[in-house]
């Protein structure tokens, strides 16, 4: 390996690792997401500085071409991260759904309270099951997030 | 008929149904005196909420579209919160006749979930071709899970008793086909009794069921996936309901 390639690989690995650490430090990346990138960056840096570690690991595992081990580990890591993100997304969708239900219920209560002449009592208290109050509802138009309050008026 | 339906909440998921929802609400209120009528406006962009409220329904507006399953879980939660013991789901497009609700409620005396089945003898609702085979196959599998003969498992006309309301308020799925297929599997595996009663369906106001074989195949595939994963999930537990 030429000295240039050697230095280049070290610099790349170091930059990737420092970038991940910096995001973590500034609170832009939470630990449970950062951990994988830090593991990846550290491995890359280790292999960049001491290429023999890669050859050693390849021989231990039985990979005939050491580069294949690099590809394998990279893909496995990306697979893991992608799966983790999909799972987190699912969790978030469920949370958003629950919040949407809560918002709809509160909005209903607020409208009822305002109808009953007691404004600003939005707690989801048990009300008489048979009391179906009518409510004037504003027509729903295209709106940006954050505009929802206007519908309550 | 002087029967009162005080314990009953009729939940109508509605997505852009301003043309039909008002009429259905009026029919529900007329056919089921005393019952609560909740229209869950599932992020409609038209005047659905306004029309439903003007017709006399309680209207809840979801901030964005969650799908039928999402709207129904809200309905079950609302029922629990306000002390309703039974929930009947009725489509707001007018294909279900509220006059049949007492039939479903009668079925609830021996079951926790009662489906209004469209092919079980009453009415003249027919689906032919690949889609019919897909629905047949589904019914076969779901009948095994439920331990009872179910001929119309994709019916959106259904009644849930107190145990089912408590279960569904937590677990009603929002996925595609979750509100029909998966919810039945959840109920059956949690030990609830699922039965059906025959009802007549009215012609849907907009269009007829599709007979495209490709669409039917895709439908069957998605249904099969929904079915398999519904069985793979951990069993839901029902908390004791008085």
Short mmCIF file of C-alpha atoms in Angstrom, two decimals:
data_model
loop_
_atom_site.label_atom_id
_atom_site.label_comp_id
_atom_site.label_asym_id
_atom_site.label_seq_id
_atom_site.Cartn_x
_atom_site.Cartn_y
_atom_site.Cartn_z
CA UNK A 1 0.00 0.00 0.00
CA UNK A 2 1.36 3.39 -0.97
CA UNK A 3 1.91 5.96 1.79
CA UNK A 4 -0.73 8.21 0.21
CA UNK A 5 -3.40 5.50 0.32
CA UNK A 6 -2.39 4.69 3.90
CA UNK A 7 -2.79 8.29 5.05
CA UNK A 8 -5.96 8.76 3.01
CA UNK A 9 -7.70 5.78 4.63
CA UNK A 10 -6.73 6.96 8.11
CA UNK A 11 -8.00 10.47 7.42
CA UNK A 12 -11.34 9.17 6.07
CA UNK A 13 -11.91 6.89 9.04
CA UNK A 14 -10.94 9.63 11.50
CA UNK A 15 -13.23 12.19 9.88
CA UNK A 16 -16.19 9.75 9.93
CA UNK A 17 -15.58 8.92 13.58
CA UNK A 18 -15.13 12.54 14.63
CA UNK A 19 -18.26 13.56 12.75
CA UNK A 20 -20.32 10.97 14.62
CA UNK A 21 -18.80 11.96 17.96
CA UNK A 22 -19.41 15.65 17.25
CA UNK A 23 -23.10 15.05 16.46
CA UNK A 24 -23.42 13.07 19.67
CA UNK A 25 -21.63 15.77 21.65
CA UNK A 26 -23.92 18.51 20.33
CA UNK A 27 -27.01 16.48 21.09
CA UNK A 28 -27.92 16.00 17.43
CA UNK A 29 -27.65 12.23 17.65
CA UNK A 30 -28.91 10.12 20.52
CA UNK A 31 -26.64 7.50 22.05
CA UNK A 32 -28.63 4.52 20.84
CA UNK A 33 -28.34 5.74 17.25
CA UNK A 34 -24.78 7.03 17.56
CA UNK A 35 -23.38 3.80 18.95
CA UNK A 36 -23.43 2.00 15.60
CA UNK A 37 -21.69 4.80 13.77
CA UNK A 38 -19.06 5.04 16.47
CA UNK A 39 -18.48 1.29 16.29
CA UNK A 40 -18.17 1.52 12.50
CA UNK A 41 -15.84 4.53 12.64
CA UNK A 42 -13.64 2.92 15.29
CA UNK A 43 -13.33 -0.31 13.31
CA UNK A 44 -12.47 1.64 10.17
CA UNK A 45 -9.83 3.66 12.01
CA UNK A 46 -8.31 0.54 13.56
CA UNK A 47 -8.05 -1.20 10.20
CA UNK A 48 -6.71 1.97 8.54
CA UNK A 49 -3.91 2.39 11.08
CA UNK A 50 -3.06 -1.32 11.45
CA UNK A 51 -3.97 -3.10 8.18
CA UNK A 52 -2.62 -6.34 9.70
CA UNK A 53 -5.66 -6.51 11.99
CA UNK A 54 -7.85 -6.94 8.94
CA UNK A 55 -5.66 -9.71 7.56
CA UNK A 56 -5.61 -11.38 10.96
CA UNK A 57 -9.40 -11.18 11.32
CA UNK A 58 -9.90 -12.48 7.78
CA UNK A 59 -7.69 -15.48 8.44
CA UNK A 60 -9.42 -16.22 11.74
CA UNK A 61 -12.85 -16.21 10.09
CA UNK A 62 -11.57 -17.92 6.96
CA UNK A 63 -12.26 -15.16 4.45
CA UNK A 64 -9.91 -15.74 1.54
CA UNK A 65 -9.97 -12.14 0.36
CA UNK A 66 -9.72 -9.72 3.34
CA UNK A 67 -11.66 -7.01 1.48
CA UNK A 68 -14.68 -9.31 1.46
CA UNK A 69 -14.67 -9.20 5.24
CA UNK A 70 -14.81 -5.39 5.04
CA UNK A 71 -17.82 -5.60 2.71
CA UNK A 72 -19.52 -8.18 4.88
CA UNK A 73 -19.12 -6.19 8.09
CA UNK A 74 -20.21 -2.95 6.37
CA UNK A 75 -23.36 -4.49 4.93
CA UNK A 76 -24.22 -6.21 8.18
CA UNK A 77 -23.85 -2.91 10.02
CA UNK A 78 -25.98 -0.99 7.51
CA UNK A 79 -28.61 -3.73 7.63
CA UNK A 80 -28.73 -3.48 11.40
CA UNK A 81 -29.04 0.30 11.36
CA UNK A 82 -31.77 0.27 8.68
CA UNK A 83 -33.76 -2.31 10.62
CA UNK A 84 -33.39 -0.31 13.81
CA UNK A 85 -34.63 2.84 12.06
CA UNK A 86 -37.66 1.03 10.57
CA UNK A 87 -38.52 -0.28 13.99
CA UNK A 88 -38.22 3.17 15.55
CA UNK A 89 -40.40 4.58 12.78
CA UNK A 90 -43.10 2.04 13.58
CA UNK A 91 -42.92 2.95 17.24
CA UNK A 92 -43.26 6.61 16.37
CA UNK A 93 -46.24 6.02 14.10
CA UNK A 94 -47.99 4.27 16.97
CA UNK A 95 -47.18 7.13 19.32
CA UNK A 96 -48.43 9.72 16.82
CA UNK A 97 -51.61 7.69 16.37
CA UNK A 98 -52.20 7.66 20.12
CA UNK A 99 -51.61 11.41 20.29
CA UNK A 100 -54.02 12.00 17.40
CA UNK A 101 -56.70 10.06 19.30
CA UNK A 102 -56.06 12.09 22.43
CA UNK A 103 -56.21 15.36 20.51
CA UNK A 104 -59.50 14.39 18.87
CA UNK A 105 -61.03 13.47 22.24
CA UNK A 106 -59.83 16.69 23.91
CA UNK A 107 -61.08 18.78 21.02
CA UNK A 108 -64.49 17.12 21.33
CA UNK A 109 -64.56 17.89 25.07
CA UNK A 110 -63.52 21.50 24.54
CA UNK A 111 -66.26 22.01 21.97
CA UNK A 112 -68.83 20.47 24.32
CA UNK A 113 -67.70 22.61 27.23
CA UNK A 114 -67.87 25.76 25.16
CA UNK A 115 -71.37 24.80 24.05
CA UNK A 116 -72.37 24.26 27.66
CA UNK A 117 -71.16 27.76 28.48
CA UNK A 118 -68.21 26.73 30.58
CA UNK A 119 -65.19 27.53 28.47
CA UNK A 120 -61.73 26.13 29.13
CA UNK A 121 -62.63 22.87 30.85
CA UNK A 122 -60.95 20.45 28.58
CA UNK A 123 -60.26 17.55 30.91
CA UNK A 124 -61.64 14.26 29.58
CA UNK A 125 -64.19 13.86 32.33
CA UNK A 126 -66.88 11.24 32.18
CA UNK A 127 -69.95 12.93 30.81
CA UNK A 128 -73.45 11.59 30.51
CA UNK A 129 -73.42 8.98 27.83
CA UNK A 130 -76.74 10.05 26.42
CA UNK A 131 -75.88 13.73 26.20
CA UNK A 132 -75.25 14.27 22.56
CA UNK A 133 -74.53 17.92 22.17
CA UNK A 134 -74.54 19.53 18.84
CA UNK A 135 -71.56 21.52 17.85
CA UNK A 136 -70.91 23.91 15.03
CA UNK A 137 -67.85 22.69 13.30
CA UNK A 138 -65.72 24.83 11.12
CA UNK A 139 -65.28 23.54 7.59
CA UNK A 140 -61.95 21.86 7.22
CA UNK A 141 -59.72 23.45 4.67
CA UNK A 142 -56.18 22.75 3.55
CA UNK A 143 -54.04 23.88 6.39
CA UNK A 144 -50.47 23.82 7.50
CA UNK A 145 -49.41 22.15 10.74
CA UNK A 146 -49.78 24.55 13.64
CA UNK A 147 -52.97 26.06 12.34
CA UNK A 148 -55.19 23.60 14.14
CA UNK A 149 -56.12 25.97 17.00
CA UNK A 150 -58.16 28.08 14.63
CA UNK A 151 -60.70 25.31 14.21
CA UNK A 152 -61.75 25.50 17.83
CA UNK A 153 -63.01 29.08 17.83
CA UNK B 1 -90.79 -0.17 19.48
CA UNK B 2 -89.89 1.64 22.68
CA UNK B 3 -86.59 0.01 23.38
CA UNK B 4 -83.81 2.37 24.38
CA UNK B 5 -80.22 1.90 23.30
CA UNK B 6 -78.50 3.90 26.05
CA UNK B 7 -75.52 1.55 26.36
CA UNK B 8 -74.85 1.60 22.65
CA UNK B 9 -72.42 3.77 20.76
CA UNK B 10 -72.65 3.71 16.99
CA UNK B 11 -69.26 4.56 15.54
CA UNK B 12 -69.08 5.74 11.95
CA UNK B 13 -65.62 6.21 10.46
CA UNK B 14 -65.95 8.84 7.74
CA UNK B 15 -63.43 9.97 5.18
CA UNK B 16 -64.77 12.52 2.69
CA UNK B 17 -68.38 11.31 2.98
CA UNK B 18 -70.23 14.64 3.05
CA UNK B 19 -72.80 13.37 0.56
CA UNK B 20 -73.96 10.34 2.52
CA UNK B 21 -72.97 10.84 6.15
CA UNK B 22 -75.86 13.17 7.06
CA UNK B 23 -78.50 10.74 5.86
CA UNK B 24 -76.90 7.77 7.64
CA UNK B 25 -76.67 9.73 10.91
CA UNK B 26 -80.37 10.61 10.70
CA UNK B 27 -81.23 6.95 10.01
CA UNK B 28 -79.13 5.81 12.98
CA UNK B 29 -80.72 8.29 15.36
CA UNK B 30 -84.20 7.36 14.15
CA UNK B 31 -83.67 3.59 14.25
CA UNK B 32 -81.80 3.51 17.57
CA UNK B 33 -83.33 5.95 20.06
CA UNK B 34 -81.03 6.75 22.97
CA UNK B 35 -77.90 5.42 21.33
CA UNK B 36 -74.82 7.58 20.97
CA UNK B 37 -73.84 8.33 17.40
CA UNK B 38 -70.18 9.17 16.97
CA UNK B 39 -68.86 10.16 13.58
CA UNK B 40 -65.09 9.92 13.48
CA UNK B 41 -64.00 12.33 10.80
CA UNK B 42 -60.79 10.69 9.62
CA UNK B 43 -59.02 13.75 8.28
CA UNK B 44 -61.63 14.58 5.66
CA UNK B 45 -61.00 17.48 3.33
CA UNK B 46 -64.68 18.14 2.71
CA UNK B 47 -67.61 19.17 4.93
CA UNK B 48 -68.10 15.71 6.48
CA UNK B 49 -67.76 16.95 10.07
CA UNK B 50 -70.12 19.87 9.56
CA UNK B 51 -72.77 17.77 7.85
CA UNK B 52 -72.57 15.04 10.50
CA UNK B 53 -72.83 17.53 13.37
CA UNK B 54 -75.77 19.24 11.73
CA UNK B 55 -77.50 15.87 11.44
CA UNK B 56 -77.14 15.42 15.20
CA UNK B 57 -74.07 13.22 15.58
CA UNK B 58 -71.24 13.68 18.04
CA UNK B 59 -68.26 14.45 15.84
CA UNK B 60 -64.61 13.81 16.59
CA UNK B 61 -62.07 15.08 14.12
CA UNK B 62 -58.80 13.21 13.83
CA UNK B 63 -56.04 15.67 12.94
CA UNK B 64 -55.03 13.55 9.94
CA UNK B 65 -56.09 10.39 8.16
CA UNK B 66 -55.49 7.23 10.20
CA UNK B 67 -57.56 4.76 8.18
CA UNK B 68 -60.66 2.83 9.26
CA UNK B 69 -58.73 0.94 11.95
CA UNK B 70 -57.40 4.18 13.40
CA UNK B 71 -60.83 5.78 13.44
CA UNK B 72 -62.34 2.68 15.05
CA UNK B 73 -59.78 2.47 17.83
CA UNK B 74 -60.62 6.06 18.64
CA UNK B 75 -64.29 5.03 18.72
CA UNK B 76 -63.58 2.18 21.15
CA UNK B 77 -61.54 4.46 23.39
CA UNK B 78 -64.30 7.05 23.33
CA UNK B 79 -66.83 4.35 24.25
CA UNK B 80 -64.73 3.23 27.24
CA UNK B 81 -64.17 6.80 28.40
CA UNK B 82 -67.85 7.66 28.30
CA UNK B 83 -69.23 4.43 29.68
CA UNK B 84 -70.79 2.84 26.60
CA UNK B 85 -70.86 -0.96 26.86
CA UNK B 86 -71.32 -1.88 23.23
CA UNK B 87 -70.04 -0.44 19.99
CA UNK B 88 -71.54 -0.96 16.54
CA UNK B 89 -69.52 0.06 13.50
CA UNK B 90 -71.49 1.38 10.55
CA UNK B 91 -70.03 2.68 7.30
CA UNK B 92 -70.92 6.27 6.49
CA UNK B 93 -71.46 5.52 2.81
CA UNK B 94 -74.88 4.10 3.54
CA UNK B 95 -74.28 0.45 2.60
CA UNK B 96 -75.31 -0.76 6.06
CA UNK B 97 -78.89 -0.41 7.17
CA UNK B 98 -79.10 0.75 10.82
CA UNK B 99 -82.43 -1.09 11.12
CA UNK B 100 -80.41 -4.33 11.36
CA UNK B 101 -78.49 -3.19 14.45
CA UNK B 102 -80.89 -4.91 16.92
CA UNK B 103 -80.13 -8.18 15.10
CA UNK B 104 -76.42 -7.69 15.74
CA UNK B 105 -77.11 -6.76 19.37
CA UNK B 106 -79.18 -9.91 19.82
CA UNK B 107 -76.17 -11.86 18.57
CA UNK B 108 -74.02 -10.20 21.25
CA UNK B 109 -75.91 -12.09 23.96
CA UNK B 110 -73.91 -15.18 23.06
CA UNK B 111 -70.81 -13.58 21.56
CA UNK B 112 -68.31 -10.75 22.02
CA UNK B 113 -68.02 -9.78 18.37
CA UNK B 114 -70.86 -10.13 15.87
CA UNK B 115 -70.35 -9.62 12.14
CA UNK B 116 -73.11 -8.52 9.84
CA UNK B 117 -72.55 -11.01 7.02
CA UNK B 118 -73.58 -10.08 3.50
CA UNK B 119 -73.56 -13.52 1.92
CA UNK B 120 -75.41 -15.46 4.55
CA UNK B 121 -78.73 -15.63 2.80
CA UNK B 122 -80.24 -12.18 3.16
CA UNK B 123 -80.15 -9.53 0.51
CA UNK B 124 -78.71 -9.82 -2.96
CA UNK B 125 -75.14 -8.64 -2.45
CA UNK B 126 -72.92 -10.65 -4.80
CA UNK B 127 -69.22 -10.66 -5.60
CA UNK B 128 -67.98 -12.89 -8.41
CA UNK B 129 -64.67 -14.05 -9.84
CA UNK B 130 -61.21 -14.01 -8.25
CA UNK B 131 -62.21 -11.56 -5.58
CA UNK B 132 -64.97 -13.90 -4.45
CA UNK B 133 -62.50 -16.80 -4.27
CA UNK B 134 -60.12 -14.64 -2.26
CA UNK B 135 -62.86 -13.78 0.20
CA UNK B 136 -63.94 -17.45 0.40
CA UNK B 137 -60.43 -18.56 1.23
CA UNK B 138 -60.12 -15.89 3.90
CA UNK B 139 -63.42 -16.93 5.42
CA UNK B 140 -62.24 -20.53 5.53
CA UNK B 141 -59.11 -19.68 7.51
CA UNK B 142 -60.80 -17.18 9.80
CA UNK B 143 -63.63 -19.61 10.52
CA UNK B 144 -61.00 -22.05 11.78
CA UNK B 145 -59.41 -19.41 13.99
CA UNK B 146 -62.75 -18.28 15.37
CA UNK B 147 -64.13 -21.79 15.71
CA UNK B 148 -67.37 -20.80 14.03
CA UNK B 149 -68.61 -20.44 10.52
CA UNK B 150 -67.86 -16.97 9.17
CA UNK B 151 -68.78 -16.28 5.57
CA UNK B 152 -68.10 -12.56 5.31
CA UNK B 153 -64.97 -11.67 7.21
CA UNK B 154 -64.33 -8.37 5.46
CA UNK B 155 -67.64 -6.92 6.56
CA UNK B 156 -67.33 -3.51 8.16
CA UNK B 157 -70.72 -3.94 9.81
CA UNK B 158 -70.02 -5.35 13.24
CA UNK B 159 -70.99 -5.13 16.87
CA UNK B 160 -68.59 -5.43 19.82
CA UNK B 161 -69.62 -6.30 23.36
CA UNK B 162 -67.97 -4.96 26.55
CA UNK B 163 -65.05 -7.40 26.50
CA UNK B 164 -64.35 -6.67 22.84
CA UNK B 165 -64.59 -2.91 23.38
CA UNK B 166 -61.99 -3.08 26.14
CA UNK B 167 -59.70 -5.23 23.99
CA UNK B 168 -60.09 -3.20 20.82
CA UNK B 169 -59.57 0.15 22.58
CA UNK B 170 -55.98 -0.99 23.06
CA UNK B 171 -55.24 -3.26 20.14
CA UNK B 172 -57.36 -2.33 17.13
CA UNK B 173 -54.89 -2.35 14.25
CA UNK B 174 -54.48 0.53 11.81
CA UNK B 175 -52.77 -1.42 9.03
CA UNK B 176 -54.33 -2.26 5.68
CA UNK B 177 -56.94 -4.99 6.31
CA UNK B 178 -56.18 -4.70 10.02
CA UNK B 179 -59.65 -3.42 10.80
CA UNK B 180 -61.29 -6.45 9.20
CA UNK B 181 -59.03 -9.51 9.18
CA UNK B 182 -56.47 -8.88 11.86
CA UNK B 183 -58.96 -7.57 14.39
CA UNK B 184 -60.90 -10.84 14.14
CA UNK B 185 -57.74 -12.86 14.73
CA UNK B 186 -56.85 -10.65 17.72
CA UNK B 187 -60.31 -11.15 19.19
CA UNK B 188 -60.41 -14.91 18.60
CA UNK B 189 -56.92 -15.48 19.96
CA UNK B 190 -57.70 -13.41 23.04
CA UNK B 191 -60.50 -15.87 23.73
CA UNK B 192 -63.42 -13.75 22.58
CA UNK B 193 -66.37 -15.38 20.85
CA UNK B 194 -66.85 -14.26 17.22
CA UNK B 195 -70.12 -15.01 15.44
CA UNK B 196 -72.05 -13.70 12.47
CA UNK B 197 -75.64 -12.86 11.67
CA UNK B 198 -77.00 -12.44 8.16
CA UNK B 199 -77.85 -8.90 7.08
CA UNK B 200 -78.86 -7.36 3.78
CA UNK B 201 -76.47 -4.87 2.24
CA UNK B 202 -77.58 -1.86 0.30
CA UNK B 203 -75.88 -0.89 -2.90
CA UNK B 204 -72.89 1.29 -2.21
CA UNK B 205 -73.48 4.79 -3.49
CA UNK B 206 -70.23 4.90 -5.41
CA UNK B 207 -69.29 2.05 -7.74
CA UNK B 208 -69.40 -1.75 -7.56
CA UNK B 209 -66.78 -4.16 -6.17
CA UNK B 210 -63.81 -4.58 -8.50
CA UNK B 211 -63.49 -7.78 -10.55
CA UNK B 212 -59.97 -7.16 -11.79
CA UNK B 213 -58.07 -10.47 -11.32
CA UNK B 214 -54.73 -8.72 -10.74
CA UNK B 215 -56.22 -6.56 -8.03
CA UNK B 216 -57.87 -9.64 -6.56
CA UNK B 217 -54.53 -11.45 -6.49
CA UNK B 218 -52.81 -8.51 -4.81
CA UNK B 219 -55.68 -8.33 -2.34
CA UNK B 220 -55.38 -12.04 -1.56
CA UNK B 221 -51.62 -11.72 -1.13
CA UNK B 222 -51.92 -8.83 1.28
CA UNK B 223 -54.72 -10.59 3.11
CA UNK B 224 -52.58 -13.71 3.46
CA UNK B 225 -49.70 -11.66 4.86
CA UNK B 226 -52.06 -9.90 7.26
CA UNK B 227 -53.43 -13.28 8.34
CA UNK B 228 -50.02 -14.88 8.91
CA UNK B 229 -48.63 -11.94 10.87
CA UNK B 230 -51.78 -11.65 12.92
CA UNK B 231 -51.12 -15.19 14.11
CA UNK B 232 -47.43 -14.53 14.77
CA UNK B 233 -48.07 -11.61 17.11
CA UNK B 234 -48.20 -12.24 20.84
CA UNK B 235 -51.69 -12.91 22.12
CA UNK B 236 -53.54 -9.91 23.52
CA UNK B 237 -54.90 -10.19 27.02
CA UNK B 238 -58.27 -8.91 28.07
CA UNK B 239 -58.55 -7.24 31.38
CA UNK B 240 -61.57 -8.18 33.44
CA UNK B 241 -64.62 -6.22 32.42
CA UNK B 242 -67.56 -5.85 34.73
#
